[in-house]
Tab-separated table of C-alpha atoms and ligand atoms in Angstrom:
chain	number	residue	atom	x	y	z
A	2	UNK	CA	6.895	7.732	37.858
A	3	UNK	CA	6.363	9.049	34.514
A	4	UNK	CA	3.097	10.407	35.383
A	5	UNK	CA	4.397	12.280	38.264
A	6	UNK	CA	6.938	14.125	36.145
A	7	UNK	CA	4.329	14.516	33.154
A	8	UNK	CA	2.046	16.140	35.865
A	9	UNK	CA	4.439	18.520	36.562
A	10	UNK	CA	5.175	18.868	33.203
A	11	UNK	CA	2.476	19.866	31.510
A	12	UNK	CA	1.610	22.647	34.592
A	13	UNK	CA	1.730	26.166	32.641
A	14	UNK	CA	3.226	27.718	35.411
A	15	UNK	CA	5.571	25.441	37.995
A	16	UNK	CA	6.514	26.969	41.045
A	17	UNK	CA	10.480	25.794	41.752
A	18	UNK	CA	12.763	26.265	44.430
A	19	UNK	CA	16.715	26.994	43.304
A	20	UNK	CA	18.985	26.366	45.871
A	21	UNK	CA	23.268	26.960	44.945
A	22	UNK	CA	25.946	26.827	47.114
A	23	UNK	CA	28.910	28.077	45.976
A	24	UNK	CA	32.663	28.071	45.814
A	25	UNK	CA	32.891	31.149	48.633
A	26	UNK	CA	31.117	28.804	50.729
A	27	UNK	CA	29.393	31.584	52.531
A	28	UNK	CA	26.126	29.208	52.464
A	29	UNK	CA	22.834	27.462	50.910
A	30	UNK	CA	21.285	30.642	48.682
A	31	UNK	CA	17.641	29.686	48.059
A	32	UNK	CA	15.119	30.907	45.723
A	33	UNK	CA	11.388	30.357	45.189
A	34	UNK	CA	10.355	31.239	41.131
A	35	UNK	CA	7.734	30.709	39.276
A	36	UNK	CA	8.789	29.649	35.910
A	37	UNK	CA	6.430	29.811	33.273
A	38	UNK	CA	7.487	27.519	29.741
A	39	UNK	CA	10.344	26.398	28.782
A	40	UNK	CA	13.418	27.062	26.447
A	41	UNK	CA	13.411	30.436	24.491
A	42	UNK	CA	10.126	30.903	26.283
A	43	UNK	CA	10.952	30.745	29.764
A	44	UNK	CA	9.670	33.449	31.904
A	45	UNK	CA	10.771	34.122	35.481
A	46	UNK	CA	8.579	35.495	38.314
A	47	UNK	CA	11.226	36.053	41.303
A	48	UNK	CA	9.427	35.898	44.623
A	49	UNK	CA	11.795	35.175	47.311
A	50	UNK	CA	15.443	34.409	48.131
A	51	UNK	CA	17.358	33.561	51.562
A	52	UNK	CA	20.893	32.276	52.025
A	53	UNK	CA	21.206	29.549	54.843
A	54	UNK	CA	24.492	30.582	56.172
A	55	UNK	CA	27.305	27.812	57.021
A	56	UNK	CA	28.234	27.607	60.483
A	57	UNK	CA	32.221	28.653	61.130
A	58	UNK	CA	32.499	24.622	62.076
A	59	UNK	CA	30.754	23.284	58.894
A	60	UNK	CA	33.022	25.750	56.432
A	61	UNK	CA	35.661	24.588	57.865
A	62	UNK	CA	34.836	20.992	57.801
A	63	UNK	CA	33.556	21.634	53.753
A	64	UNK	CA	37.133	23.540	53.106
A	65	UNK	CA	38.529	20.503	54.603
A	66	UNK	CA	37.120	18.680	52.011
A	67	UNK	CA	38.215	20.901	49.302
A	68	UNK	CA	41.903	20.140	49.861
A	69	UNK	CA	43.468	16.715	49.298
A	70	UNK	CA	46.057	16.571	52.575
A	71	UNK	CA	43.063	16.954	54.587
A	72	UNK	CA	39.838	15.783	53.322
A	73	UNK	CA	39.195	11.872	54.204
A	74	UNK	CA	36.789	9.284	52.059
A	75	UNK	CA	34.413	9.107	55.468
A	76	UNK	CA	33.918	12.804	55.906
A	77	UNK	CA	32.890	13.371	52.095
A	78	UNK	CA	30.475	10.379	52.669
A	79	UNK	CA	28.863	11.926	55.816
A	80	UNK	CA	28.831	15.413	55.362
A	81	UNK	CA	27.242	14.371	51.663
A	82	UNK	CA	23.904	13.556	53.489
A	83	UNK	CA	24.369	15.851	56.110
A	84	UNK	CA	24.563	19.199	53.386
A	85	UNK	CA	21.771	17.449	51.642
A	86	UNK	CA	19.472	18.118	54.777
A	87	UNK	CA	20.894	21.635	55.254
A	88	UNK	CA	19.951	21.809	51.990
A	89	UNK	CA	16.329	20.938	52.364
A	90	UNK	CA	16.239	22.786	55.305
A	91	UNK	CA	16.670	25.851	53.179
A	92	UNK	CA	14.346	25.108	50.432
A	93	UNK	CA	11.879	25.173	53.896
A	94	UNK	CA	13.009	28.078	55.014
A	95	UNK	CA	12.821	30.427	51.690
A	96	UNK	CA	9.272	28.911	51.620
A	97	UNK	CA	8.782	30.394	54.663
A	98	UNK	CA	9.630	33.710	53.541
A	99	UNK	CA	7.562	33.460	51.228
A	100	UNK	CA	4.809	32.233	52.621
A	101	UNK	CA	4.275	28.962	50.609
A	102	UNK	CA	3.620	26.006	51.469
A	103	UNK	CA	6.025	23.483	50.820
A	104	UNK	CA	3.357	21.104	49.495
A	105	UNK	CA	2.869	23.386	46.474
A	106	UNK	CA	6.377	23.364	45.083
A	107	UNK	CA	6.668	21.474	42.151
A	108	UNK	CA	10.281	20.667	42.173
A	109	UNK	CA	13.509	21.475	43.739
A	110	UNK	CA	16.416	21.801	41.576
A	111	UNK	CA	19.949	22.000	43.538
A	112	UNK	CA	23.461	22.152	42.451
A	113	UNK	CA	25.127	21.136	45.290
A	114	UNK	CA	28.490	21.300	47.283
A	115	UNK	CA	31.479	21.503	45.044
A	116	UNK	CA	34.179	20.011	46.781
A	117	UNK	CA	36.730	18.983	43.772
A	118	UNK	CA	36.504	19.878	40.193
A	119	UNK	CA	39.128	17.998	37.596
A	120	UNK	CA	38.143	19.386	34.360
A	121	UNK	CA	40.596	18.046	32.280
A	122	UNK	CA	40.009	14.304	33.463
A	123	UNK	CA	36.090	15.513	33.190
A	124	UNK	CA	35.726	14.859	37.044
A	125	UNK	CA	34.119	16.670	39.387
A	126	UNK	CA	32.389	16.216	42.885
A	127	UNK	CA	29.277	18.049	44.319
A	128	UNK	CA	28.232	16.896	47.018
A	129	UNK	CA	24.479	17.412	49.341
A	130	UNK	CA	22.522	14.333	48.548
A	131	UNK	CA	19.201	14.540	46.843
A	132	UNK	CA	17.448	11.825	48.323
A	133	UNK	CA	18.048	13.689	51.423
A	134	UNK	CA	16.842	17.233	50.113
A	135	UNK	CA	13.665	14.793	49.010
A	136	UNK	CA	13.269	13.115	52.313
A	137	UNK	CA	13.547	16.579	54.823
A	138	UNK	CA	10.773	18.224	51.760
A	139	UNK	CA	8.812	15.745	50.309
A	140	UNK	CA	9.198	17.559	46.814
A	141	UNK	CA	10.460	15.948	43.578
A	142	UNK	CA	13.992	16.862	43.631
A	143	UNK	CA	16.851	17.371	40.358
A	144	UNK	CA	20.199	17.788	40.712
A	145	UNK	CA	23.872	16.861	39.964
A	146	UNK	CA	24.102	18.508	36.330
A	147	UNK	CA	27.912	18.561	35.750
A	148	UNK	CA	28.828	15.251	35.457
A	149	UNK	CA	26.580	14.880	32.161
A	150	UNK	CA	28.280	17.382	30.771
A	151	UNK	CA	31.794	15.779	31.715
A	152	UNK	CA	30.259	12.304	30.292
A	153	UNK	CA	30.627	13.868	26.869
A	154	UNK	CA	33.944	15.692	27.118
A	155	UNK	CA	32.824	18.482	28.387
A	156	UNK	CA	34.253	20.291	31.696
A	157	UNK	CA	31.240	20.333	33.836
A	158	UNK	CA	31.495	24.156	34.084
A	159	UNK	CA	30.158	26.965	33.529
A	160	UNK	CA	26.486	25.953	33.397
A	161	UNK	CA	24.818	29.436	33.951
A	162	UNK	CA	25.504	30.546	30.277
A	163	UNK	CA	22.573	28.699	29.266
A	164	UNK	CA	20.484	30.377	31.347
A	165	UNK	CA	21.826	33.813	30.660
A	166	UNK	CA	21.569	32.975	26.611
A	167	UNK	CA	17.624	32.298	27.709
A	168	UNK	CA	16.668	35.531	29.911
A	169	UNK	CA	19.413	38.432	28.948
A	170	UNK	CA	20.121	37.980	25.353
A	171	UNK	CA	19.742	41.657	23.657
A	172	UNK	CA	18.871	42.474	20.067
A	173	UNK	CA	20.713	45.309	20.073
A	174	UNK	CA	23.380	45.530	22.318
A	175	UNK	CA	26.628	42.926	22.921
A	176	UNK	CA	26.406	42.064	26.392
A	177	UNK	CA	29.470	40.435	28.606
A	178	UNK	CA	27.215	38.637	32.086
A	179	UNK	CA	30.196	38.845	34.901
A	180	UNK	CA	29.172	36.365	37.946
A	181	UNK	CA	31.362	37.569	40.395
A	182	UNK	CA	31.656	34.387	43.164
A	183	UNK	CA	34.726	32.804	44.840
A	184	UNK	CA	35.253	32.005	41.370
A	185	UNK	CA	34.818	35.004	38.391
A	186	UNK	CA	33.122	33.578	35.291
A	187	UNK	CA	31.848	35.477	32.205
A	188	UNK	CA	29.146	34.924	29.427
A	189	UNK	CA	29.459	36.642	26.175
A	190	UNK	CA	26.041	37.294	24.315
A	191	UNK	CA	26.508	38.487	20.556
A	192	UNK	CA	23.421	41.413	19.814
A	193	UNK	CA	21.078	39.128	18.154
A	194	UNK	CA	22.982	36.410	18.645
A	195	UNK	CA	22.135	32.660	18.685
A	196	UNK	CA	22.840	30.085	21.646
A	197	UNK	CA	25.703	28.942	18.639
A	198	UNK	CA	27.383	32.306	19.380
A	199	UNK	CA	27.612	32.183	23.536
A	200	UNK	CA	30.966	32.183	24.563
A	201	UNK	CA	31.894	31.522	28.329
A	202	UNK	CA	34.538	30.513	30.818
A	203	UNK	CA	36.160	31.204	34.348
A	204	UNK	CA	37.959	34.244	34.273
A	205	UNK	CA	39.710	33.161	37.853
A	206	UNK	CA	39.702	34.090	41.327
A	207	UNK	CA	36.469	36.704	42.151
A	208	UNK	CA	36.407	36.720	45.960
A	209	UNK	CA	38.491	33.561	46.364
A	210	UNK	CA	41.848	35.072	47.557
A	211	UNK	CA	40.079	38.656	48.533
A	212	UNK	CA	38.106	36.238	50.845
A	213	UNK	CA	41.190	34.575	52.440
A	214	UNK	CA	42.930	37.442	52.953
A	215	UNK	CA	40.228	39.509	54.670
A	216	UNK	CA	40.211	36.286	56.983
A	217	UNK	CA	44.433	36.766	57.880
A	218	UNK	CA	44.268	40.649	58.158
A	219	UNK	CA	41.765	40.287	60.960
A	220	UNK	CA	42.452	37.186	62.567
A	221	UNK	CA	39.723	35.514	61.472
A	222	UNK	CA	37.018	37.731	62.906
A	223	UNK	CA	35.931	39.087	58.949
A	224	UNK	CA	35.188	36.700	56.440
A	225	UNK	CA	35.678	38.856	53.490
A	226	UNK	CA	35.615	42.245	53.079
A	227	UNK	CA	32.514	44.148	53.613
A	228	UNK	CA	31.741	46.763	50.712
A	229	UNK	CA	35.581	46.812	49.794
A	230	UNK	CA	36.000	49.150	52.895
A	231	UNK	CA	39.498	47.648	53.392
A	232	UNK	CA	40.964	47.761	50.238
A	233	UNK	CA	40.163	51.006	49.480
A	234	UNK	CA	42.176	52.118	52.485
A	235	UNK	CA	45.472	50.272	51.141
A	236	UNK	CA	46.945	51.459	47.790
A	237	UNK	CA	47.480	49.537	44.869
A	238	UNK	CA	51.386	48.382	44.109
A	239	UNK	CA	51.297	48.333	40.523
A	240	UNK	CA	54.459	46.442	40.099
A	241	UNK	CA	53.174	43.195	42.082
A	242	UNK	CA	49.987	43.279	40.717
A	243	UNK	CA	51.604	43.075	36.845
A	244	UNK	CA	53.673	40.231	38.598
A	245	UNK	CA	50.464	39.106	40.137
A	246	UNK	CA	49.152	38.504	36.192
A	247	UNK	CA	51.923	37.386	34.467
A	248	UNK	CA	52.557	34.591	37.052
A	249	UNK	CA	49.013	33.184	37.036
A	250	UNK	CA	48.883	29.984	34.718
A	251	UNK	CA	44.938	29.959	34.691
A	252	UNK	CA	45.597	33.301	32.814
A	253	UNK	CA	46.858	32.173	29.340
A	254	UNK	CA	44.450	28.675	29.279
A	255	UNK	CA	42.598	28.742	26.422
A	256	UNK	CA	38.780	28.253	26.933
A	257	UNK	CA	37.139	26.552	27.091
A	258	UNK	CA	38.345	26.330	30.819
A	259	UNK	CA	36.979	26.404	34.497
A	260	UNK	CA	38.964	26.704	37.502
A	261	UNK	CA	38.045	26.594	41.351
A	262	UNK	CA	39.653	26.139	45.045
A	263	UNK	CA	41.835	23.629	43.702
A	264	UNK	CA	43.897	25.937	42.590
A	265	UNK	CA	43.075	28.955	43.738
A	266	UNK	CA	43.506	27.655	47.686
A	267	UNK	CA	44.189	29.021	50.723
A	268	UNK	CA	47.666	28.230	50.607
A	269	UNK	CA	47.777	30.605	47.132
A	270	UNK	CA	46.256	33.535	48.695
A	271	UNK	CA	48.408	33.196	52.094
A	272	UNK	CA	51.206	32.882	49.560
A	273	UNK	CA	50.001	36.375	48.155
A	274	UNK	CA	50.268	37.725	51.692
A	275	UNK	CA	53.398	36.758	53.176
A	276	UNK	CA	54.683	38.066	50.154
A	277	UNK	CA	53.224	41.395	50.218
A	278	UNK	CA	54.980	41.725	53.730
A	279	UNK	CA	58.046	40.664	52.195
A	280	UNK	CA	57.379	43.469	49.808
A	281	UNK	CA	57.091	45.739	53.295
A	282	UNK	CA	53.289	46.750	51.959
A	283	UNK	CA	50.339	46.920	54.705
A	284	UNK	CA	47.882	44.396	55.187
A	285	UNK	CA	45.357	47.255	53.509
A	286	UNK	CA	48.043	47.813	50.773
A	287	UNK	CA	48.050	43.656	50.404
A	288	UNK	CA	44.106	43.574	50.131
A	289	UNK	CA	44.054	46.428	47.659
A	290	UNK	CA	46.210	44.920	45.159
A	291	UNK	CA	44.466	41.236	45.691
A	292	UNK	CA	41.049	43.162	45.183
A	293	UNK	CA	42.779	44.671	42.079
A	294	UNK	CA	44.179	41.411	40.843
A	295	UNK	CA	40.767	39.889	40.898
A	296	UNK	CA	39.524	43.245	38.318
A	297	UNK	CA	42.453	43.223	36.572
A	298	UNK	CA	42.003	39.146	35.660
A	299	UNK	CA	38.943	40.394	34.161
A	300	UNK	CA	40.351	42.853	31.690
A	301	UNK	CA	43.111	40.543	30.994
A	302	UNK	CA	40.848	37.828	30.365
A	303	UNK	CA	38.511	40.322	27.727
A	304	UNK	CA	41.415	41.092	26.066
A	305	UNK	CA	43.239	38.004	25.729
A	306	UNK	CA	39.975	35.996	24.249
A	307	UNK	CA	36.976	38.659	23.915
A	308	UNK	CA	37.887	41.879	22.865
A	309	UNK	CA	39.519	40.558	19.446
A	310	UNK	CA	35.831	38.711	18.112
A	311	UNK	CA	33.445	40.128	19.803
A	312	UNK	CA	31.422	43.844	20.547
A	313	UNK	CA	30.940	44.727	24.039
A	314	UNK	CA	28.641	47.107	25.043
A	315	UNK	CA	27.510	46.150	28.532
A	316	UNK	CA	28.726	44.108	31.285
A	317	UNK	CA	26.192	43.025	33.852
A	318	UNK	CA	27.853	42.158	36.950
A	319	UNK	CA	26.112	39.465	39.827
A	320	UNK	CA	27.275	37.699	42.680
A	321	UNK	CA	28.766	38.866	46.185
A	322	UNK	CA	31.447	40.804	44.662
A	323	UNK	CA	28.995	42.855	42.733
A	324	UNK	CA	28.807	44.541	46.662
A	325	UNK	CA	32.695	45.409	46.466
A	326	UNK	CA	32.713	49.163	45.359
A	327	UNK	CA	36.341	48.337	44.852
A	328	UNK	CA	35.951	45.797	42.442
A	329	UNK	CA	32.594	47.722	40.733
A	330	UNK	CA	35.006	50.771	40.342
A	331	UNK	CA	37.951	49.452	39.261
A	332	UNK	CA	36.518	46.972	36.399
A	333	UNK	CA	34.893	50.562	35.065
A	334	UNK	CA	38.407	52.028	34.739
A	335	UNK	CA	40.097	49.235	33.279
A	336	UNK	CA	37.361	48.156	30.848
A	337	UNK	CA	35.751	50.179	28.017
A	338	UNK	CA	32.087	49.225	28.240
A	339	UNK	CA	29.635	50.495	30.432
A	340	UNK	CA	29.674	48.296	33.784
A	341	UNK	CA	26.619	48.267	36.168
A	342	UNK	CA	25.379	45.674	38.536
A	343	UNK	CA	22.659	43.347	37.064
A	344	UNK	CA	20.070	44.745	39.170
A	345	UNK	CA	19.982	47.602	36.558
A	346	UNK	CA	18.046	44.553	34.550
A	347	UNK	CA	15.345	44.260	37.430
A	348	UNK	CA	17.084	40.831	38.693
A	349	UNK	CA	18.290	39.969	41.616
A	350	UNK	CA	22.272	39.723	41.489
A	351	UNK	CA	22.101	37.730	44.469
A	352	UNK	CA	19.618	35.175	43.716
A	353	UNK	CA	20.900	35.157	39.902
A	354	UNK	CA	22.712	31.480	40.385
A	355	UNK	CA	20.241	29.816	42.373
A	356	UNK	CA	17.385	31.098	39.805
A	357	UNK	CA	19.797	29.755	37.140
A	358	UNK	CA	19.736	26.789	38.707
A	359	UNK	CA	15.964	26.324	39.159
A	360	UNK	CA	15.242	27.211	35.424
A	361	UNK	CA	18.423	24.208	34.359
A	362	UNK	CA	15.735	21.941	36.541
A	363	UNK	CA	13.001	22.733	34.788
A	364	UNK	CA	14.567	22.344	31.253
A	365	UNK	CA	16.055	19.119	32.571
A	366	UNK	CA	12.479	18.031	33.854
A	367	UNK	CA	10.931	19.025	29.817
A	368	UNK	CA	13.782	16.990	28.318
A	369	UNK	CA	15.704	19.820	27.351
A	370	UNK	CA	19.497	19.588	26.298
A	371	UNK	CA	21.204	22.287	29.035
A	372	UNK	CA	24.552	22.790	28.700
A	373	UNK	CA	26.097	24.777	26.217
A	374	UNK	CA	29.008	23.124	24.542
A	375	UNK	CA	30.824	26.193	23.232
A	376	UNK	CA	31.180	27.400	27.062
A	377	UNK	CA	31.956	24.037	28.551
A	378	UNK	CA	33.605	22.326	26.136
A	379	UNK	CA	31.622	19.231	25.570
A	380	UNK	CA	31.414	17.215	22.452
A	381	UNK	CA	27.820	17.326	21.902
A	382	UNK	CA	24.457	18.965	23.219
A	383	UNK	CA	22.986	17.022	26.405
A	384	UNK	CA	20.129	16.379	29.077
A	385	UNK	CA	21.325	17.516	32.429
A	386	UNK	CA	20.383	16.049	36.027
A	387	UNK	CA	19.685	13.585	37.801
A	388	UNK	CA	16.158	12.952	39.374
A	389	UNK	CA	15.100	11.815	42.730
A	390	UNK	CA	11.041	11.509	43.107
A	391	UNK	CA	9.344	12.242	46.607
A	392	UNK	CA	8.026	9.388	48.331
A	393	UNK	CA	4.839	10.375	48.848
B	2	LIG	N1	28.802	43.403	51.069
B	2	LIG	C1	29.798	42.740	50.493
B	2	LIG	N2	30.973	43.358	50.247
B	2	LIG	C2	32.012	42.723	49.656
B	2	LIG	N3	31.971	41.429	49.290
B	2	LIG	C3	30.822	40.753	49.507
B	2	LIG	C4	29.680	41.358	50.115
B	2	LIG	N4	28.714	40.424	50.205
B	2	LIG	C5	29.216	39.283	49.686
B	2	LIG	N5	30.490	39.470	49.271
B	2	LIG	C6	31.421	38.495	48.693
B	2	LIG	O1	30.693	37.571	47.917
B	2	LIG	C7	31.028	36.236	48.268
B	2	LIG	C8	29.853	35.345	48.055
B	2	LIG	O2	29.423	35.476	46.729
B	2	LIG	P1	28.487	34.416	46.039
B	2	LIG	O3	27.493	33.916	47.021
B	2	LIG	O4	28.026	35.034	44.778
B	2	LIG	O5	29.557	33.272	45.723
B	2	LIG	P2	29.368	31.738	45.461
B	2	LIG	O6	28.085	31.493	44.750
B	2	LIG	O7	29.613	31.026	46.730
B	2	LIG	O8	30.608	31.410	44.483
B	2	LIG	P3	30.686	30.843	42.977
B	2	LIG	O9	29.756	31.649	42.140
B	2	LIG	O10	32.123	31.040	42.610
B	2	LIG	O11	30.346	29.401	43.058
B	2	LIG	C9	31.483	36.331	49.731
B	2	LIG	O12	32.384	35.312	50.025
B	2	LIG	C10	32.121	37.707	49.771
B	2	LIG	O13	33.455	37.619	49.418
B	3	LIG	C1	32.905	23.313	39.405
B	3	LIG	C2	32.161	24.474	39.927
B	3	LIG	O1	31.451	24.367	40.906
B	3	LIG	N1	32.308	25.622	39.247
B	3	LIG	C3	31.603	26.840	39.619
B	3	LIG	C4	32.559	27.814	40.277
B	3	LIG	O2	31.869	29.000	40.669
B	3	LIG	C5	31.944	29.928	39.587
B	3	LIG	C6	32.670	29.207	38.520
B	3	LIG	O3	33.472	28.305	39.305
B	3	LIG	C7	31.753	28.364	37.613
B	3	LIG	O4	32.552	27.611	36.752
B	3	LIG	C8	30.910	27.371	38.396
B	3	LIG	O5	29.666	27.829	38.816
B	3	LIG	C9	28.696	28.476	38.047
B	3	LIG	C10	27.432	28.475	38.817
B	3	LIG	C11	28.446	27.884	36.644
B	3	LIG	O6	28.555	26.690	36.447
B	3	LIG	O7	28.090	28.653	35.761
């Protein structure tokens, strides 16, 4: 066993395979890197990225999941093997992009389904089995970080601030990394800064509620809203959208905190809705102001716990909302820094958590402590992942 690992190990280069799926449960986003070192010295080589979509049947079974009146003890146990082979099956399928054979990837790192999250009882679920992304690829497989990080008092969340302390730290600028997901979460990198100085947490909902509500507008035939085209047909009521803020709990936590669909559900953002209708606004009026709630979380969040202690000059922004012009032009009126997608940095927005992911693999696999305790909360630095080897 150890030599398998060692073998991998000592390779100068390591070709990996990042797979993430996420809290908007649009699907399985793969990527294929090659990583070169380790710690301070990673380097990444992007070369492909493909997101294995979710059927309509299998989100709805997984948002099922996600809610405790309807998710059952024998569904979470099936459809944990059953996403772990939709998860292998895209690892195969981004190799097949990329025209690799699967044989030559050195190790899959995945982060799984999140189906609950409990931070403050350091609890959290994600499910997609290994041994099953190992079985359907034959490749040694690492996965399951969070719960480490809970193990030690930690909140299992957010892990990409690691990752962005390794690859976008900037001598001389302060730079604010905005993943923009179901779920919004920021990482704040001091200029020159050390991995001491990263400060991170969820700001709240990103595409969460826009999501929902994109879904009740049209009956369920759009799954979110495409470019931000229907918010920026509505107008924003100002009023509801200070109510909006002042009503949400998540708001005034201090961080370290994470949040996710438990309590940002679909019963919230239907909630949102039937009172916008109450309010007499239309449905493009009610997606505007949920669109602006979501940039407006943002700036509240920067100024409640950034602005005060810390210089920022840049925000980088990632994730599916990073396509919302909405969102992208609304964060650049209500926040004083200059905001641009991360693309601007060469890298993939897209691909950004699933590379993240890869590279926490690959520091797991060298022994590296990977969480960051400032952004997650945890009582110490740790190892994390779990480890299942191919049987080959
Ligand atoms: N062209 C687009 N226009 C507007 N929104 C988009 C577009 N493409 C994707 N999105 C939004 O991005 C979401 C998916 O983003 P992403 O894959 O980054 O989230 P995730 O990884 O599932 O979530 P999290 O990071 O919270 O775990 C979709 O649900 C959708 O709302
Ligand atoms: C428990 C969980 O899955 N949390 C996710 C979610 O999606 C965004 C935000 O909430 C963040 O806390 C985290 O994911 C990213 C990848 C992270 O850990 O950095």
């Amino acid at each position: 066993m150890i030599d398998t690992i060692k073998k991998v190990v000592e390779k100068p280069i390591k070709l990996a395979i990042g797979l993430m799926s996420g809290t908007s449960l649009d699907g399985i986003d793969a990527c294929v890197v090659e990583i070169k070192g380790s710690g301070k010295n990673t380097e990444i080589n992007f070369m492909d990225f493909i997101t294995l979509e979710y059927t309509k049947s299998e989100k709805e079974r997984i948002l099922k999941l996600c809610n405790i009146n309807t998710s059952t003890v024998d569904e979470i146990c099936y459809m944990n093997n059953y996403l772990g082979n939709k998860m292998g099956e895209a690892a195969l399928k981004v190799c097949k992009e990329a025209n690799i054979n699967i044989k030559d990837i050195d190790f899959i790192s995945s982060h799984g389904q999140t189906i609950y999250h409990m931070p403050n009882l350091h609890s959290t679920l994600q499910i997609g089995e290994l041994a099953n992304i190992a079985s359907v690829t034959g490749c040694l497989t690492v996965g399951d970080f969070r719960p480490s990080d809970m193990a030690y008092g930690g909140q299992g969340a957010p892990l990409v601030p690691y990752i962005d302390y390794l690859l976008f730290s900037s001598e001389k600028k302060g730079r604010v990394l905005l993943n923009l997901g179901g779920i919004g979460n920021i990482t704040v990198l001091k200029s020159g800064g050390e991995e001491e100085d990263v400060y991170a947490f969820d700001t709240g909902p990103a595409n969460v509620l826009i999501d929902e509500v994109a879904r009740i507008i049209t009956d369920g035939k759009m799954t979110f809203d495409a470019d931000g085209k229907m918010a920026s047909m509505g107008n924003i009521n100002e009023q509801w959208l200070e109510e909006m803020i002042t009503q949400d709990s998540y708001l005034c936590k201090n961080p370290p905190k994470s949040t996710g669909r438990e309590y940002y559900t679909t019963e919230f953002a239907k909630k949102l809705y039937d009172e916008g209708k109450v309010k007499g606004l239309s449905s493009f009026d009610i997606i505007s102001t949920i669109t602006a709630f979501t940039a407006k979380t943002i700036q509240n969040q920067l100024e409640k716990f950034v602005l005060e202690n810390h210089k920022v000059d840049e925000i980088y922004v990632s994730g599916g909302g990073a396509h919302n012009q909405m969102i992208m032009k609304l964060l650049s009126e209500y926040i004083d820094a200059e905001v641009s997608c991360i693309d601007k940095l060469d890298f993939i927005g897209d691909a950004k958590e699933s590379i993240a992911f890869a590279v926490l693999g690959n520091e797991f696999l060298h022994g590296n402590a990977n969480n960051i305790p400032t952004a997650t909360g945890a009582n110490r630095k740790v190892i994390m992942g779990k480890l299942v080897l191919p049987s080959v």
